[in-house]
Amino acid sequence: MARIAFITPEFVTDVRNAGGLGNYLFRIGKLLVERDHQVEIFVYSNLEPSIVMHEGIRVERVTRLARGPWLRIMENMSRVPRVGYVFHLITRAYALAAAMQRRHRVAPFDIVQSSDYLAVGLAVRRVKGRVHLVRCSSAADLCNEVSGDSSTGEKWRERLERATLRRADKAYAPSRFVSAHYRNRHGIPVDVLRPPMGLEVTPSIDPPCGLPDRFLLHFGLLGNRTGTPWLTNALRIAFEAEPSLRMVWAGRGKFDEITDLRDSLGQHRFKVQILYPLAKPDVYAVLQRADATVLPSLVDNLPNTAIESLTLGIPVIGTRGVSIDELVEHGITGELVPLGDVDGLASAMVKFWRGETSVRKGFAWRGGIAEEMQPERAVENLLKMAAAAAGSSLNAPLSGNDSMKVNADEVNLMES
């Protein structure tokens, strides 16, 4: 039996419709508990500090840290314009690491896994007999390139996330796409470890609202990174070619931007139904009724939306080359479209609508990556990676009194 701590900025107990990271942690946490491991979550929360039990998982909600004068100074610095964001990220990392370390003194952990997302694992100590894994939830620089965000705050975030990866005993990503990015662009060794497939909850018996008799579904995060504007342009062509086609968009995004995209379709705008964030069982109820999902991401990292679709036997129309192609087998479990190909995406949707493809809803997802993602194998691979990392970390220097200090060289503070 292993004791495992997960450090995260989000979890399903604190954020309704938590993102991919929160849902992944719930999925892997449940599987570990079912196999008699002890799992604890340390989540930075806007709720009151507390400890709750969720499906056998101990969840500690961590809020602002004000222990010691220098930490209070850092917290105050987080309110300063321009530099405040980076101090907020560092303060949050220290708060989470401190909470985990206090718990470790009482009931030691064998494994600590943090996320690179928002650098929440930046301040985790290196302790003898304990291994620290960092999971790459995203590649911030790739996402910012797609969104056009070159702000000072986001540049700091990118550097802090890379520093988090470099400080780990082992870093890994769910996709080859993100792993190769970190290796090739930044020289950071990032392995590949697939997450477990499956659903966190049972789908609702009925959807929460009326739906078209037939529809294609675009769901999850709605916005530029997940290709919603590209999809909108493709729908203009698809609706002209096949007027009976219907679309449902379900998820979270910027309300005004999403409605503006829908309204830009003019006379066809009423063929797109928008459902804003639903409870997970209701999301699955809608997903089960879709003919196919349309996931034209510009950058991604083995998205839960694709995993959930394939798990339920729903074909995926997705992007080639941004990790969705690691999940979807073209012509077997879906169709893959070159990045940014408006005509190609429109054609794929029309083909599915008309039944002019060999891919049919209701398939059993088997073979290839699906075998790596079988729950038993995914858990086994995670524990094997931790064991290997523990062995390789025995010769690494342990932290002293300054073990939670962040080396400025690692973060490249002076990088322009």
CSV table of C-alpha atoms in Angstrom, one decimal:
chain,number,residue,atom,x,y,z
A,1,MET,CA,0.0,0.0,0.0
A,2,ALA,CA,1.3,3.5,-0.9
A,3,ARG,CA,0.4,6.9,0.5
A,4,ILE,CA,0.0,9.3,-2.3
A,5,ALA,CA,-0.5,13.1,-2.2
A,6,PHE,CA,-1.7,15.1,-5.2
A,7,ILE,CA,-1.2,18.9,-5.3
A,8,THR,CA,-3.5,20.8,-7.6
A,9,PRO,CA,-5.2,24.1,-8.3
A,10,GLU,CA,-8.5,22.5,-8.9
A,11,PHE,CA,-10.6,19.5,-7.9
A,12,VAL,CA,-14.1,18.3,-8.3
A,13,THR,CA,-15.1,19.1,-4.7
A,14,ASP,CA,-14.4,22.7,-5.2
A,15,VAL,CA,-15.1,23.6,-8.8
A,16,ARG,CA,-18.4,22.6,-10.4
A,17,ASN,CA,-17.5,21.1,-13.8
A,18,ALA,CA,-13.8,21.1,-12.9
A,19,GLY,CA,-11.5,21.1,-15.9
A,20,GLY,CA,-9.5,18.2,-17.3
A,21,LEU,CA,-7.0,18.2,-14.4
A,22,GLY,CA,-9.7,18.0,-11.7
A,23,ASN,CA,-11.5,15.2,-13.5
A,24,TYR,CA,-8.3,13.3,-14.1
A,25,LEU,CA,-7.3,13.5,-10.4
A,26,PHE,CA,-10.8,12.2,-9.4
A,27,ARG,CA,-10.5,9.3,-11.8
A,28,ILE,CA,-7.0,8.2,-10.8
A,29,GLY,CA,-7.7,8.9,-7.2
A,30,LYS,CA,-10.7,6.6,-7.1
A,31,LEU,CA,-8.8,3.9,-8.9
A,32,LEU,CA,-5.9,4.0,-6.4
A,33,VAL,CA,-8.3,4.0,-3.4
A,34,GLU,CA,-10.1,0.9,-4.9
A,35,ARG,CA,-6.7,-0.8,-4.9
A,36,ASP,CA,-6.2,0.0,-1.2
A,37,HIS,CA,-3.8,2.9,-1.6
A,38,GLN,CA,-4.3,6.0,0.5
A,39,VAL,CA,-4.9,9.1,-1.5
A,40,GLU,CA,-4.9,12.7,-0.3
A,41,ILE,CA,-5.6,15.9,-2.3
A,42,PHE,CA,-4.2,19.3,-1.5
A,43,VAL,CA,-6.2,21.8,-3.5
A,44,TYR,CA,-5.9,25.6,-3.5
A,45,SER,CA,-9.4,26.8,-2.7
A,46,ASN,CA,-11.5,29.9,-2.5
A,47,LEU,CA,-13.6,28.1,0.1
A,48,GLU,CA,-13.0,28.1,3.8
A,49,PRO,CA,-10.0,25.9,4.8
A,50,SER,CA,-11.3,22.5,5.7
A,51,ILE,CA,-10.8,18.8,5.3
A,52,VAL,CA,-13.5,16.7,3.5
A,53,MET,CA,-13.8,13.1,2.4
A,54,HIS,CA,-14.8,12.4,-1.1
A,55,GLU,CA,-15.2,8.9,-2.4
A,56,GLY,CA,-12.6,7.7,0.0
A,57,ILE,CA,-10.2,10.5,-0.8
A,58,ARG,CA,-9.1,13.0,1.8
A,59,VAL,CA,-9.3,16.5,0.4
A,60,GLU,CA,-7.6,19.4,2.2
A,61,ARG,CA,-8.6,22.9,1.1
A,62,VAL,CA,-5.7,25.3,1.3
A,63,THR,CA,-6.1,29.0,1.2
A,64,ARG,CA,-3.8,32.0,1.7
A,65,LEU,CA,-0.6,31.4,3.6
A,66,ALA,CA,0.4,33.9,6.3
A,67,ARG,CA,3.0,32.0,8.4
A,68,GLY,CA,6.1,34.0,9.0
A,69,PRO,CA,6.9,37.6,8.0
A,70,TRP,CA,8.6,36.9,4.7
A,71,LEU,CA,5.6,34.9,3.5
A,72,ARG,CA,3.3,37.7,4.5
A,73,ILE,CA,5.5,40.1,2.4
A,74,MET,CA,5.2,37.7,-0.6
A,75,GLU,CA,1.5,37.7,-0.2
A,76,ASN,CA,1.3,41.5,-0.1
A,77,MET,CA,3.5,41.6,-3.2
A,78,SER,CA,0.9,39.5,-5.0
A,79,ARG,CA,-1.3,42.6,-4.9
A,80,VAL,CA,1.2,44.8,-6.7
A,81,PRO,CA,0.4,45.6,-10.4
A,82,ARG,CA,2.5,44.0,-13.1
A,83,VAL,CA,4.5,41.7,-10.8
A,84,GLY,CA,1.6,40.7,-8.6
A,85,TYR,CA,0.6,37.6,-10.6
A,86,VAL,CA,4.0,35.9,-10.3
A,87,PHE,CA,4.0,36.5,-6.5
A,88,HIS,CA,0.5,35.1,-6.3
A,89,LEU,CA,1.6,31.9,-8.1
A,90,ILE,CA,4.7,31.5,-5.9
A,91,THR,CA,2.7,32.2,-2.7
A,92,ARG,CA,0.1,29.6,-3.7
A,93,ALA,CA,2.8,27.0,-4.4
A,94,TYR,CA,4.3,27.6,-0.9
A,95,ALA,CA,0.9,27.4,0.7
A,96,LEU,CA,0.2,24.0,-0.9
A,97,ALA,CA,3.7,22.6,-0.2
A,98,ALA,CA,3.5,23.7,3.4
A,99,ALA,CA,0.1,22.1,3.9
A,100,MET,CA,1.4,18.8,2.3
A,101,GLN,CA,4.6,18.9,4.4
A,102,ARG,CA,2.7,19.4,7.6
A,103,ARG,CA,0.6,16.4,6.8
A,104,HIS,CA,3.7,14.4,5.8
A,105,ARG,CA,5.2,14.9,9.3
A,106,VAL,CA,2.1,13.2,10.7
A,107,ALA,CA,1.6,10.5,8.1
A,108,PRO,CA,4.5,10.3,5.6
A,109,PHE,CA,3.8,10.1,1.9
A,110,ASP,CA,5.6,7.8,-0.5
A,111,ILE,CA,4.6,9.7,-3.6
A,112,VAL,CA,3.8,13.4,-4.2
A,113,GLN,CA,2.4,14.3,-7.6
A,114,SER,CA,1.8,17.9,-8.5
A,115,SER,CA,0.9,19.6,-11.7
A,116,ASP,CA,2.9,22.0,-13.8
A,117,TYR,CA,-0.3,24.0,-14.3
A,118,LEU,CA,0.1,27.3,-12.5
A,119,ALA,CA,3.3,26.0,-11.0
A,120,VAL,CA,1.6,24.5,-8.0
A,121,GLY,CA,4.4,22.0,-7.4
A,122,LEU,CA,7.2,24.6,-7.5
A,123,ALA,CA,7.9,24.6,-3.7
A,124,VAL,CA,7.7,20.8,-3.0
A,125,ARG,CA,10.7,19.7,-0.9
A,126,ARG,CA,13.0,16.9,-1.8
A,127,VAL,CA,12.7,14.4,1.1
A,128,LYS,CA,14.5,11.1,1.5
A,129,GLY,CA,12.2,8.2,0.8
A,130,ARG,CA,9.6,10.3,-1.0
A,131,VAL,CA,9.4,10.8,-4.8
A,132,HIS,CA,8.0,13.9,-6.5
A,133,LEU,CA,6.3,13.5,-9.9
A,134,VAL,CA,5.1,16.4,-12.0
A,135,ARG,CA,2.4,15.9,-14.6
A,136,CYS,CA,2.3,18.3,-17.5
A,137,SER,CA,-1.3,19.4,-17.7
A,138,SER,CA,-0.6,21.7,-20.6
A,139,ALA,CA,2.2,23.6,-22.4
A,140,ALA,CA,1.5,27.2,-21.4
A,141,ASP,CA,3.7,28.7,-24.1
A,142,LEU,CA,1.9,26.8,-26.8
A,143,CYS,CA,-1.5,27.8,-25.4
A,144,ASN,CA,-0.4,31.4,-25.2
A,145,GLU,CA,0.8,31.4,-28.7
A,146,VAL,CA,-2.6,30.2,-29.9
A,147,SER,CA,-4.4,32.8,-27.8
A,148,GLY,CA,-2.0,35.6,-28.7
A,149,ASP,CA,-1.3,36.3,-25.0
A,150,SER,CA,2.2,37.6,-24.6
A,151,SER,CA,1.6,39.5,-21.4
A,152,THR,CA,4.3,39.8,-18.7
A,153,GLY,CA,2.2,37.7,-16.3
A,154,GLU,CA,1.9,34.8,-18.7
A,155,LYS,CA,5.6,34.9,-19.5
A,156,TRP,CA,6.3,34.6,-15.8
A,157,ARG,CA,3.8,31.7,-15.6
A,158,GLU,CA,5.6,29.9,-18.4
A,159,ARG,CA,9.0,30.2,-16.7
A,160,LEU,CA,7.6,29.1,-13.3
A,161,GLU,CA,5.9,26.0,-14.8
A,162,ARG,CA,9.2,25.0,-16.5
A,163,ALA,CA,11.0,25.5,-13.2
A,164,THR,CA,8.5,23.2,-11.6
A,165,LEU,CA,9.3,20.5,-14.2
A,166,ARG,CA,13.0,20.8,-13.7
A,167,ARG,CA,12.7,20.4,-9.9
A,168,ALA,CA,10.8,17.2,-10.1
A,169,ASP,CA,12.3,13.7,-9.7
A,170,LYS,CA,10.3,12.8,-12.8
A,171,ALA,CA,8.1,14.8,-15.2
A,172,TYR,CA,5.6,13.3,-17.5
A,173,ALA,CA,2.9,14.3,-19.9
A,174,PRO,CA,-0.2,12.3,-21.1
A,175,SER,CA,0.6,13.0,-24.7
A,176,ARG,CA,3.6,12.5,-27.0
A,177,PHE,CA,2.8,15.9,-28.4
A,178,VAL,CA,3.4,17.8,-25.2
A,179,SER,CA,6.3,15.6,-24.2
A,180,ALA,CA,8.1,16.3,-27.5
A,181,HIS,CA,7.4,20.0,-27.2
A,182,TYR,CA,9.2,20.2,-23.8
A,183,ARG,CA,12.1,18.1,-25.0
A,184,ASN,CA,12.7,19.8,-28.3
A,185,ARG,CA,12.0,23.4,-27.4
A,186,HIS,CA,13.2,23.6,-23.8
A,187,GLY,CA,15.5,20.6,-23.3
A,188,ILE,CA,13.4,19.2,-20.4
A,189,PRO,CA,13.1,15.4,-20.3
A,190,VAL,CA,9.4,14.7,-20.1
A,191,ASP,CA,8.2,11.1,-20.3
A,192,VAL,CA,4.8,9.9,-21.6
A,193,LEU,CA,2.3,8.2,-19.3
A,194,ARG,CA,-1.3,7.7,-20.4
A,195,PRO,CA,-4.2,8.5,-18.0
A,196,PRO,CA,-6.9,5.9,-17.2
A,197,MET,CA,-9.9,5.8,-19.5
A,198,GLY,CA,-13.4,5.7,-18.0
A,199,LEU,CA,-16.1,7.9,-16.6
A,200,GLU,CA,-16.1,9.5,-13.2
A,201,VAL,CA,-19.8,9.4,-12.7
A,202,THR,CA,-22.8,7.6,-14.2
A,203,PRO,CA,-24.7,9.5,-17.0
A,204,SER,CA,-28.0,10.9,-16.1
A,205,ILE,CA,-31.0,8.9,-17.5
A,206,ASP,CA,-32.3,11.9,-19.4
A,207,PRO,CA,-30.6,15.1,-20.6
A,208,PRO,CA,-31.4,18.3,-18.7
A,209,CYS,CA,-33.2,19.9,-21.5
A,210,GLY,CA,-34.7,19.3,-25.0
A,211,LEU,CA,-32.2,18.4,-27.7
A,212,PRO,CA,-32.5,17.9,-31.5
A,213,ASP,CA,-33.3,14.4,-32.6
A,214,ARG,CA,-29.9,14.2,-34.2
A,215,PHE,CA,-26.9,16.5,-33.6
A,216,LEU,CA,-23.1,16.8,-33.6
A,217,LEU,CA,-21.6,17.9,-30.3
A,218,HIS,CA,-18.8,20.4,-29.5
A,219,PHE,CA,-18.2,20.4,-25.8
A,220,GLY,CA,-15.8,21.1,-22.9
A,221,LEU,CA,-13.9,24.4,-23.0
A,222,LEU,CA,-15.3,26.6,-25.8
A,223,GLY,CA,-13.0,29.2,-27.3
A,224,ASN,CA,-10.0,29.8,-29.5
A,225,ARG,CA,-7.7,27.1,-28.2
A,226,THR,CA,-10.3,24.4,-28.7
A,227,GLY,CA,-11.1,25.6,-32.2
A,228,THR,CA,-14.6,27.1,-31.7
A,229,PRO,CA,-13.9,30.0,-34.2
A,230,TRP,CA,-12.5,27.5,-36.7
A,231,LEU,CA,-15.6,25.3,-36.2
A,232,THR,CA,-17.9,28.3,-36.8
A,233,ASN,CA,-16.3,29.0,-40.2
A,234,ALA,CA,-16.6,25.4,-41.1
A,235,LEU,CA,-20.3,25.3,-40.1
A,236,ARG,CA,-21.1,28.1,-42.6
A,237,ILE,CA,-20.0,25.8,-45.3
A,238,ALA,CA,-21.5,22.6,-43.8
A,239,PHE,CA,-25.0,24.2,-43.2
A,240,GLU,CA,-25.1,25.3,-46.9
A,241,ALA,CA,-24.2,21.8,-48.1
A,242,GLU,CA,-26.5,20.0,-45.6
A,243,PRO,CA,-29.3,22.3,-44.3
A,244,SER,CA,-30.6,19.6,-42.0
A,245,LEU,CA,-27.4,19.4,-40.0
A,246,ARG,CA,-27.8,20.4,-36.3
A,247,MET,CA,-25.1,21.3,-33.7
A,248,VAL,CA,-25.0,21.5,-29.9
A,249,TRP,CA,-22.3,23.4,-28.1
A,250,ALA,CA,-22.0,22.6,-24.4
A,251,GLY,CA,-19.4,23.9,-21.9
A,252,ARG,CA,-17.7,26.8,-20.4
A,253,GLY,CA,-16.3,29.9,-22.2
A,254,LYS,CA,-16.7,33.6,-22.5
A,255,PHE,CA,-20.5,34.0,-22.9
A,256,ASP,CA,-20.3,37.1,-25.2
A,257,GLU,CA,-17.7,35.6,-27.5
A,258,ILE,CA,-19.6,32.3,-27.8
A,259,THR,CA,-22.9,33.9,-28.6
A,260,ASP,CA,-21.3,36.3,-31.1
A,261,LEU,CA,-19.8,33.3,-32.9
A,262,ARG,CA,-23.1,31.5,-33.0
A,263,ASP,CA,-24.9,34.7,-34.2
A,264,SER,CA,-22.3,35.2,-36.9
A,265,LEU,CA,-23.8,32.2,-38.7
A,266,GLY,CA,-26.8,34.5,-39.7
A,267,GLN,CA,-29.8,32.5,-40.9
A,268,HIS,CA,-28.2,29.3,-39.7
A,269,ARG,CA,-27.6,30.5,-36.1
A,270,PHE,CA,-30.7,28.7,-34.9
A,271,LYS,CA,-29.2,25.4,-35.9
A,272,VAL,CA,-26.7,25.7,-33.1
A,273,GLN,CA,-28.0,25.1,-29.6
A,274,ILE,CA,-25.8,26.4,-26.7
A,275,LEU,CA,-25.8,24.7,-23.3
A,276,TYR,CA,-23.7,26.4,-20.7
A,277,PRO,CA,-21.9,24.4,-18.0
A,278,LEU,CA,-23.8,21.3,-17.0
A,279,ALA,CA,-23.3,18.8,-14.2
A,280,LYS,CA,-21.1,15.9,-15.3
A,281,PRO,CA,-23.9,13.3,-15.3
A,282,ASP,CA,-25.9,15.6,-17.6
A,283,VAL,CA,-22.9,16.2,-19.9
A,284,TYR,CA,-22.6,12.5,-20.4
A,285,ALA,CA,-26.3,12.2,-21.0
A,286,VAL,CA,-26.0,14.8,-23.8
A,287,LEU,CA,-22.8,13.1,-25.1
A,288,GLN,CA,-24.5,9.7,-25.4
A,289,ARG,CA,-27.1,11.1,-27.7
A,290,ALA,CA,-24.7,12.8,-30.1
A,291,ASP,CA,-24.0,11.3,-33.6
A,292,ALA,CA,-20.3,12.4,-33.2
A,293,THR,CA,-18.3,15.0,-31.3
A,294,VAL,CA,-16.4,17.8,-33.1
A,295,LEU,CA,-13.1,18.6,-31.2
A,296,PRO,CA,-11.0,20.8,-33.5
A,297,SER,CA,-8.4,21.9,-31.0
A,298,LEU,CA,-5.5,24.1,-32.0
A,299,VAL,CA,-3.4,22.8,-29.2
A,300,ASP,CA,-4.2,20.1,-26.6
A,301,ASN,CA,-2.9,17.3,-24.4
A,302,LEU,CA,-4.9,14.1,-24.7
A,303,PRO,CA,-8.2,15.9,-23.9
A,304,ASN,CA,-10.8,14.4,-21.6
A,305,THR,CA,-13.5,15.3,-24.1
A,306,ALA,CA,-12.0,12.9,-26.6
A,307,ILE,CA,-11.4,10.2,-24.0
A,308,GLU,CA,-15.0,10.4,-22.8
A,309,SER,CA,-16.4,10.3,-26.3
A,310,LEU,CA,-14.4,7.2,-27.3
A,311,THR,CA,-15.2,5.5,-24.0
A,312,LEU,CA,-18.9,5.9,-24.8
A,313,GLY,CA,-18.4,4.7,-28.4
A,314,ILE,CA,-19.0,8.2,-29.9
A,315,PRO,CA,-16.9,9.0,-33.0
A,316,VAL,CA,-14.6,12.0,-32.8
A,317,ILE,CA,-13.9,14.5,-35.6
A,318,GLY,CA,-10.7,16.1,-34.4
A,319,THR,CA,-7.4,17.8,-35.4
A,320,ARG,CA,-4.4,15.9,-36.7
A,321,GLY,CA,-1.1,16.6,-35.0
A,322,VAL,CA,-2.1,18.2,-31.6
A,323,SER,CA,-2.5,14.9,-29.5
A,324,ILE,CA,-6.1,14.1,-30.6
A,325,ASP,CA,-4.6,11.9,-33.3
A,326,GLU,CA,-2.9,9.9,-30.5
A,327,LEU,CA,-6.4,8.9,-29.4
A,328,VAL,CA,-8.5,8.7,-32.6
A,329,GLU,CA,-7.8,6.2,-35.4
A,330,HIS,CA,-8.8,7.8,-38.7
A,331,GLY,CA,-11.6,5.9,-40.3
A,332,ILE,CA,-12.1,3.6,-37.3
A,333,THR,CA,-13.0,5.7,-34.3
A,334,GLY,CA,-13.4,9.0,-36.1
A,335,GLU,CA,-12.0,11.4,-38.7
A,336,LEU,CA,-8.9,13.6,-38.5
A,337,VAL,CA,-8.6,17.0,-40.2
A,338,PRO,CA,-5.4,19.0,-40.8
A,339,LEU,CA,-5.0,22.0,-38.5
A,340,GLY,CA,-7.0,25.0,-39.7
A,341,ASP,CA,-8.5,23.3,-42.7
A,342,VAL,CA,-12.0,24.9,-42.8
A,343,ASP,CA,-13.2,23.0,-45.9
A,344,GLY,CA,-11.8,19.7,-44.5
A,345,LEU,CA,-13.7,20.1,-41.2
A,346,ALA,CA,-16.9,21.1,-43.0
A,347,SER,CA,-16.6,18.0,-45.3
A,348,ALA,CA,-16.0,15.7,-42.3
A,349,MET,CA,-19.1,16.9,-40.5
A,350,VAL,CA,-21.3,16.6,-43.6
A,351,LYS,CA,-19.9,13.0,-44.2
A,352,PHE,CA,-20.9,12.0,-40.7
A,353,TRP,CA,-24.3,13.6,-41.0
A,354,ARG,CA,-25.1,11.8,-44.2
A,355,GLY,CA,-23.6,8.5,-43.1
A,356,GLU,CA,-21.0,8.5,-45.8
A,357,THR,CA,-18.2,7.3,-43.4
A,358,SER,CA,-17.5,3.8,-42.2
A,359,VAL,CA,-17.3,5.0,-38.6
A,360,ARG,CA,-20.5,4.3,-36.7
A,361,LYS,CA,-21.6,5.3,-33.2
A,362,GLY,CA,-21.6,2.5,-30.6
A,363,PHE,CA,-18.1,0.9,-31.3
A,364,ALA,CA,-16.1,-0.7,-28.5
A,365,TRP,CA,-12.9,1.3,-28.1
A,366,ARG,CA,-10.1,-1.3,-28.1
A,367,GLY,CA,-6.5,-1.7,-29.1
A,368,GLY,CA,-3.6,0.7,-29.4
A,369,ILE,CA,-3.7,3.5,-26.9
A,370,ALA,CA,-6.9,2.2,-25.3
A,371,GLU,CA,-4.9,-0.7,-23.9
A,372,GLU,CA,-2.4,1.6,-22.3
A,373,MET,CA,-5.4,3.5,-20.7
A,374,GLN,CA,-7.1,0.5,-19.2
A,375,PRO,CA,-7.5,1.4,-15.5
A,376,GLU,CA,-5.4,-1.4,-14.1
A,377,ARG,CA,-2.6,-0.8,-16.5
A,378,ALA,CA,-2.7,3.0,-16.1
A,379,VAL,CA,-2.4,2.6,-12.3
A,380,GLU,CA,0.4,0.1,-12.6
A,381,ASN,CA,2.3,2.3,-15.0
A,382,LEU,CA,2.0,5.3,-12.6
A,383,LEU,CA,3.3,3.3,-9.6
A,384,LYS,CA,6.1,1.8,-11.7
A,385,MET,CA,7.2,5.3,-12.8
A,386,ALA,CA,7.2,6.5,-9.2
A,387,ALA,CA,9.3,3.4,-8.1
A,388,ALA,CA,11.8,4.1,-10.9
A,389,ALA,CA,12.0,7.8,-10.0
A,390,ALA,CA,12.5,6.9,-6.4
A,391,GLY,CA,15.5,4.7,-7.3
A,392,SER,CA,17.1,7.4,-9.4
A,393,SER,CA,16.5,10.1,-6.8
A,394,LEU,CA,18.5,8.3,-4.1
A,395,ASN,CA,21.7,9.9,-5.2
A,396,ALA,CA,20.2,13.4,-5.6
A,397,PRO,CA,21.0,16.0,-2.9
A,398,LEU,CA,18.4,16.4,-0.2
A,399,SER,CA,17.1,19.8,0.9
A,400,GLY,CA,18.5,21.7,3.8
A,401,ASN,CA,16.9,24.5,5.8
A,402,ASP,CA,16.5,26.4,2.5
A,403,SER,CA,14.8,23.5,0.8
A,404,MET,CA,11.8,25.5,-0.2
A,405,LYS,CA,13.7,28.4,-1.7
A,406,VAL,CA,13.3,28.8,-5.5
A,407,ASN,CA,16.6,29.4,-7.3
A,408,ALA,CA,16.3,32.5,-9.5
A,409,ASP,CA,18.4,30.8,-12.2
A,410,GLU,CA,15.9,28.0,-12.5
A,411,VAL,CA,13.1,30.5,-13.1
A,412,ASN,CA,15.2,32.7,-15.4
A,413,LEU,CA,13.9,35.8,-13.6
A,414,MET,CA,16.0,38.1,-15.8
A,415,GLU,CA,15.0,36.4,-19.1
A,416,SER,CA,13.5,39.0,-21.4
